Amino acid sequence: MLLLTERQGCCSMARGLHRRPLARASATHREEQQVLRSLIAGTRRGAGATAEQAKSIDEQCRVLEGFLLEDERVDPWSTGEVSGRWNVLYTTEKDTKSLDPFLSREEDHPIFQVVDTEAGTIVNTIRMRAGLSLSAEAPLELVRPNRIKYFFEFFDVALLGGLLKLPRIPVGSRRIGGWSDTVYYCMNMSMNDTKEEAGEAGEETLRILRNFRKDLIVLERENGASS
């Protein structure tokens, strides 16, 4: 488990810089998170973001990336803390944004990632209109504390809201994947809070990724859900 104290509750795993340690999720830190959420709101997970909005969001992500722990580098991957369902709040990935017109309007978060560190897998899912769901599964390899490498092995297609699942489609010899860096990770809770209490207070964990294609992805943990 990720060890959190009253003094330290957030971490960025970017670039090895050192600054003052945070007072867990301090008021200032939470304000910066709220600024990011406000900038993202209304952009349809980035598909509707203007160039100016995209620039502002990138700059605000870098502000959050700058919050570093002075004495401790917490690794949510090897500890398993990163396991769970992560909803995509924002992405600059062109292929993902191009699917926006076809996404399900019945769900607030039709694009999400499920991480299972015990099984060593990640599954990316996109839920579309008319009950169609597309998923891709990949084994993950921890290259360093903040970087994972992955190449997808299977694609899954489900119809009728998951009631009908087609046979798995193997990727074969094609190498679809790459690497991504967790440049920011913050669990907005202290050691005296439970995950349920943090979720009820609207204090979901944020994770910011930058990948091999220089894409920016902002994700938020969905408390109590794993698929």
Short mmCIF file of C-alpha atoms in Angstrom, two decimals:
data_model
loop_
_atom_site.label_atom_id
_atom_site.label_comp_id
_atom_site.label_asym_id
_atom_site.label_seq_id
_atom_site.Cartn_x
_atom_site.Cartn_y
_atom_site.Cartn_z
CA MET A 1 0.00 0.00 0.00
CA LEU A 2 1.01 3.59 -0.55
CA LEU A 3 2.09 5.01 2.78
CA LEU A 4 0.61 8.44 3.40
CA THR A 5 1.06 10.74 6.36
CA GLU A 6 -0.63 13.91 7.50
CA ARG A 7 2.35 15.83 6.13
CA GLN A 8 2.79 14.06 2.81
CA GLY A 9 -0.01 12.79 0.62
CA CYS A 10 0.84 13.70 -2.97
CA CYS A 11 3.65 12.94 -5.30
CA SER A 12 4.96 13.79 -8.72
CA MET A 13 7.37 11.36 -10.30
CA ALA A 14 8.74 13.72 -12.93
CA ARG A 15 12.27 14.77 -13.70
CA GLY A 16 13.89 14.31 -10.26
CA LEU A 17 13.56 17.94 -9.18
CA HIS A 18 13.37 18.83 -5.47
CA ARG A 19 11.16 21.43 -3.85
CA ARG A 20 9.42 21.94 -0.52
CA PRO A 21 7.40 18.89 0.57
CA LEU A 22 3.64 19.27 0.45
CA ALA A 23 1.40 19.35 3.49
CA ARG A 24 -0.49 16.36 2.06
CA ALA A 25 -3.11 17.82 -0.33
CA SER A 26 -2.69 21.39 0.89
CA ALA A 27 -5.23 24.11 0.20
CA THR A 28 -2.97 25.60 -2.45
CA HIS A 29 -2.39 22.21 -4.04
CA ARG A 30 -6.12 21.43 -4.16
CA GLU A 31 -6.77 24.84 -5.66
CA GLU A 32 -4.34 24.02 -8.47
CA GLN A 33 -6.16 20.74 -9.07
CA GLN A 34 -9.46 22.60 -9.24
CA VAL A 35 -8.00 25.03 -11.77
CA LEU A 36 -7.10 22.04 -13.96
CA ARG A 37 -10.57 20.54 -13.61
CA SER A 38 -12.12 23.89 -14.52
CA LEU A 39 -9.94 24.21 -17.61
CA ILE A 40 -10.86 20.69 -18.73
CA ALA A 41 -14.60 21.13 -18.14
CA GLY A 42 -16.56 21.49 -21.36
CA THR A 43 -13.76 20.29 -23.65
CA ARG A 44 -15.34 16.83 -24.17
CA ARG A 45 -12.19 15.11 -22.90
CA GLY A 46 -10.10 17.31 -25.19
CA ALA A 47 -12.02 16.70 -28.41
CA GLY A 48 -13.55 20.17 -28.28
CA ALA A 49 -10.54 22.04 -26.87
CA THR A 50 -9.22 25.01 -28.80
CA ALA A 51 -5.48 25.49 -29.27
CA GLU A 52 -5.54 28.12 -26.53
CA GLN A 53 -7.40 25.82 -24.14
CA ALA A 54 -5.01 22.96 -24.87
CA LYS A 55 -2.06 25.21 -24.11
CA SER A 56 -3.60 26.37 -20.81
CA ILE A 57 -4.34 22.78 -19.77
CA ASP A 58 -0.80 21.66 -20.59
CA GLU A 59 0.65 24.57 -18.61
CA GLN A 60 -1.59 23.79 -15.62
CA CYS A 61 -0.55 20.13 -15.73
CA ARG A 62 3.06 21.25 -15.56
CA VAL A 63 2.22 23.32 -12.48
CA LEU A 64 0.93 20.16 -10.80
CA GLU A 65 3.92 18.16 -12.02
CA GLY A 66 6.09 20.64 -10.15
CA PHE A 67 4.75 19.53 -6.77
CA LEU A 68 7.43 17.12 -5.58
CA LEU A 69 8.27 15.37 -2.34
CA GLU A 70 11.66 16.31 -0.98
CA ASP A 71 12.47 13.18 0.99
CA GLU A 72 10.37 10.43 -0.58
CA ARG A 73 9.58 9.17 -4.09
CA VAL A 74 6.37 7.16 -3.78
CA ASP A 75 5.85 4.58 -6.49
CA PRO A 76 2.15 3.70 -6.99
CA TRP A 77 3.00 1.06 -9.61
CA SER A 78 5.15 -1.33 -7.57
CA THR A 79 3.02 -0.75 -4.47
CA GLY A 80 -0.17 -1.61 -6.35
CA GLU A 81 -1.84 1.65 -5.35
CA VAL A 82 -2.48 2.52 -8.99
CA SER A 83 -4.72 -0.54 -9.48
CA GLY A 84 -8.34 0.25 -10.27
CA ARG A 85 -10.48 2.02 -12.84
CA TRP A 86 -9.26 5.35 -14.18
CA ASN A 87 -11.63 7.58 -16.15
CA VAL A 88 -10.11 9.75 -18.87
CA LEU A 89 -10.89 13.41 -18.17
CA TYR A 90 -8.71 14.82 -20.95
CA THR A 91 -6.44 13.58 -23.71
CA THR A 92 -4.55 14.99 -26.68
CA GLU A 93 -4.46 11.60 -28.43
CA LYS A 94 -5.75 12.20 -31.97
CA ASP A 95 -7.15 8.70 -32.49
CA THR A 96 -9.13 8.90 -29.24
CA LYS A 97 -10.47 12.39 -29.93
CA SER A 98 -11.61 11.34 -33.40
CA LEU A 99 -14.06 8.90 -31.80
CA ASP A 100 -15.87 11.62 -29.85
CA PRO A 101 -18.96 11.78 -32.17
CA PHE A 102 -19.52 8.05 -31.66
CA LEU A 103 -19.11 7.86 -27.88
CA SER A 104 -21.93 6.78 -25.60
CA ARG A 105 -23.93 9.74 -24.31
CA GLU A 106 -25.42 7.60 -21.56
CA GLU A 107 -22.20 7.56 -19.52
CA ASP A 108 -20.26 10.42 -17.98
CA HIS A 109 -16.98 8.60 -18.57
CA PRO A 110 -17.14 6.39 -21.68
CA ILE A 111 -13.34 6.19 -21.97
CA PHE A 112 -11.43 4.52 -19.14
CA GLN A 113 -8.47 2.37 -18.22
CA VAL A 114 -8.43 -0.52 -15.75
CA VAL A 115 -5.05 -1.25 -14.15
CA ASP A 116 -4.38 -4.55 -12.37
CA THR A 117 -0.85 -4.56 -10.98
CA GLU A 118 -1.29 -8.01 -9.46
CA ALA A 119 -2.16 -9.53 -12.85
CA GLY A 120 0.27 -7.15 -14.59
CA THR A 121 -2.25 -5.86 -17.13
CA ILE A 122 -3.92 -2.71 -18.36
CA VAL A 123 -7.21 -2.65 -20.27
CA ASN A 124 -8.29 0.44 -22.21
CA THR A 125 -12.02 0.64 -22.94
CA ILE A 126 -14.13 2.90 -25.12
CA ARG A 127 -17.92 2.64 -24.84
CA MET A 128 -19.77 3.85 -27.89
CA ARG A 129 -23.32 4.41 -29.00
CA ALA A 130 -25.80 1.58 -29.61
CA GLY A 131 -24.22 -0.51 -26.85
CA LEU A 132 -20.90 -1.09 -28.64
CA SER A 133 -17.79 -1.43 -26.47
CA LEU A 134 -14.17 -1.74 -27.61
CA SER A 135 -11.37 -2.86 -25.29
CA ALA A 136 -7.65 -3.51 -25.69
CA GLU A 137 -5.60 -5.51 -23.18
CA ALA A 138 -1.86 -5.40 -22.70
CA PRO A 139 0.64 -6.84 -20.22
CA LEU A 140 2.54 -4.04 -18.55
CA GLU A 141 6.22 -3.86 -17.71
CA LEU A 142 7.53 -1.46 -15.08
CA VAL A 143 10.60 0.07 -16.69
CA ARG A 144 11.31 2.54 -13.89
CA PRO A 145 9.25 3.94 -11.00
CA ASN A 146 7.24 6.29 -13.23
CA ARG A 147 7.36 4.52 -16.62
CA ILE A 148 5.47 1.49 -17.91
CA LYS A 149 5.91 -0.25 -21.25
CA TYR A 150 2.99 -2.03 -22.87
CA PHE A 151 2.06 -3.68 -26.16
CA PHE A 152 -1.54 -4.75 -26.68
CA GLU A 153 -2.16 -8.46 -27.28
CA PHE A 154 -5.95 -8.71 -27.53
CA PHE A 155 -8.92 -6.65 -28.63
CA ASP A 156 -12.41 -7.30 -27.28
CA VAL A 157 -15.68 -6.22 -28.86
CA ALA A 158 -18.96 -6.27 -26.94
CA LEU A 159 -22.45 -5.51 -28.25
CA LEU A 160 -25.79 -4.72 -26.64
CA GLY A 161 -24.21 -3.07 -23.64
CA GLY A 162 -21.97 -6.04 -22.92
CA LEU A 163 -24.64 -8.74 -23.22
CA LEU A 164 -23.01 -10.14 -26.36
CA LYS A 165 -19.25 -10.55 -26.44
CA LEU A 166 -17.46 -11.54 -29.62
CA PRO A 167 -14.41 -13.87 -29.61
CA ARG A 168 -11.16 -12.16 -28.64
CA ILE A 169 -9.17 -10.73 -31.52
CA PRO A 170 -5.41 -11.36 -31.17
CA VAL A 171 -3.13 -8.56 -32.27
CA GLY A 172 -0.61 -11.03 -33.68
CA SER A 173 2.85 -9.86 -34.69
CA ARG A 174 1.84 -6.20 -34.87
CA ARG A 175 3.30 -4.15 -32.02
CA ILE A 176 0.63 -1.68 -30.94
CA GLY A 177 1.66 0.20 -27.81
CA GLY A 178 4.71 1.93 -26.39
CA TRP A 179 5.45 3.57 -23.06
CA SER A 180 3.88 6.17 -20.79
CA ASP A 181 5.23 8.16 -17.85
CA THR A 182 3.17 8.91 -14.76
CA VAL A 183 4.36 12.49 -14.32
CA TYR A 184 1.87 13.31 -11.57
CA TYR A 185 -0.02 11.23 -9.03
CA CYS A 186 -1.96 12.56 -6.09
CA MET A 187 -4.10 10.63 -3.65
CA ASN A 188 -6.14 13.31 -1.93
CA MET A 189 -6.42 11.71 1.46
CA SER A 190 -4.47 11.40 4.67
CA MET A 191 -3.65 8.23 6.59
CA ASN A 192 -6.74 8.90 8.75
CA ASP A 193 -9.10 8.85 5.76
CA THR A 194 -10.52 5.79 4.09
CA LYS A 195 -10.77 5.65 0.30
CA GLU A 196 -14.56 5.75 0.67
CA GLU A 197 -14.37 8.89 2.81
CA ALA A 198 -12.05 10.53 0.31
CA GLY A 199 -14.44 9.67 -2.52
CA GLU A 200 -17.48 10.99 -0.68
CA ALA A 201 -15.69 14.28 -0.21
CA GLY A 202 -15.04 14.54 -3.94
CA GLU A 203 -11.35 13.92 -3.37
CA GLU A 204 -10.66 11.43 -6.14
CA THR A 205 -7.10 10.58 -7.05
CA LEU A 206 -5.64 12.29 -10.12
CA ARG A 207 -3.02 10.83 -12.46
CA ILE A 208 -1.33 12.65 -15.32
CA LEU A 209 0.47 10.76 -18.10
CA ARG A 210 2.78 11.76 -20.92
CA ASN A 211 3.59 9.09 -23.48
CA PHE A 212 5.99 8.22 -26.29
CA ARG A 213 3.92 10.25 -28.78
CA LYS A 214 4.10 13.33 -26.53
CA ASP A 215 0.40 13.02 -25.71
CA LEU A 216 -1.00 14.36 -22.46
CA ILE A 217 -3.64 12.32 -20.60
CA VAL A 218 -5.41 13.30 -17.39
CA LEU A 219 -7.21 10.54 -15.50
CA GLU A 220 -9.27 10.33 -12.33
CA ARG A 221 -9.80 7.22 -10.24
CA GLU A 222 -13.37 6.00 -10.06
CA ASN A 223 -13.83 5.02 -6.44
CA GLY A 224 -15.39 1.65 -5.83
CA ALA A 225 -15.19 0.56 -9.47
CA SER A 226 -12.78 -1.64 -11.30
CA SER A 227 -14.42 -2.31 -14.66
#
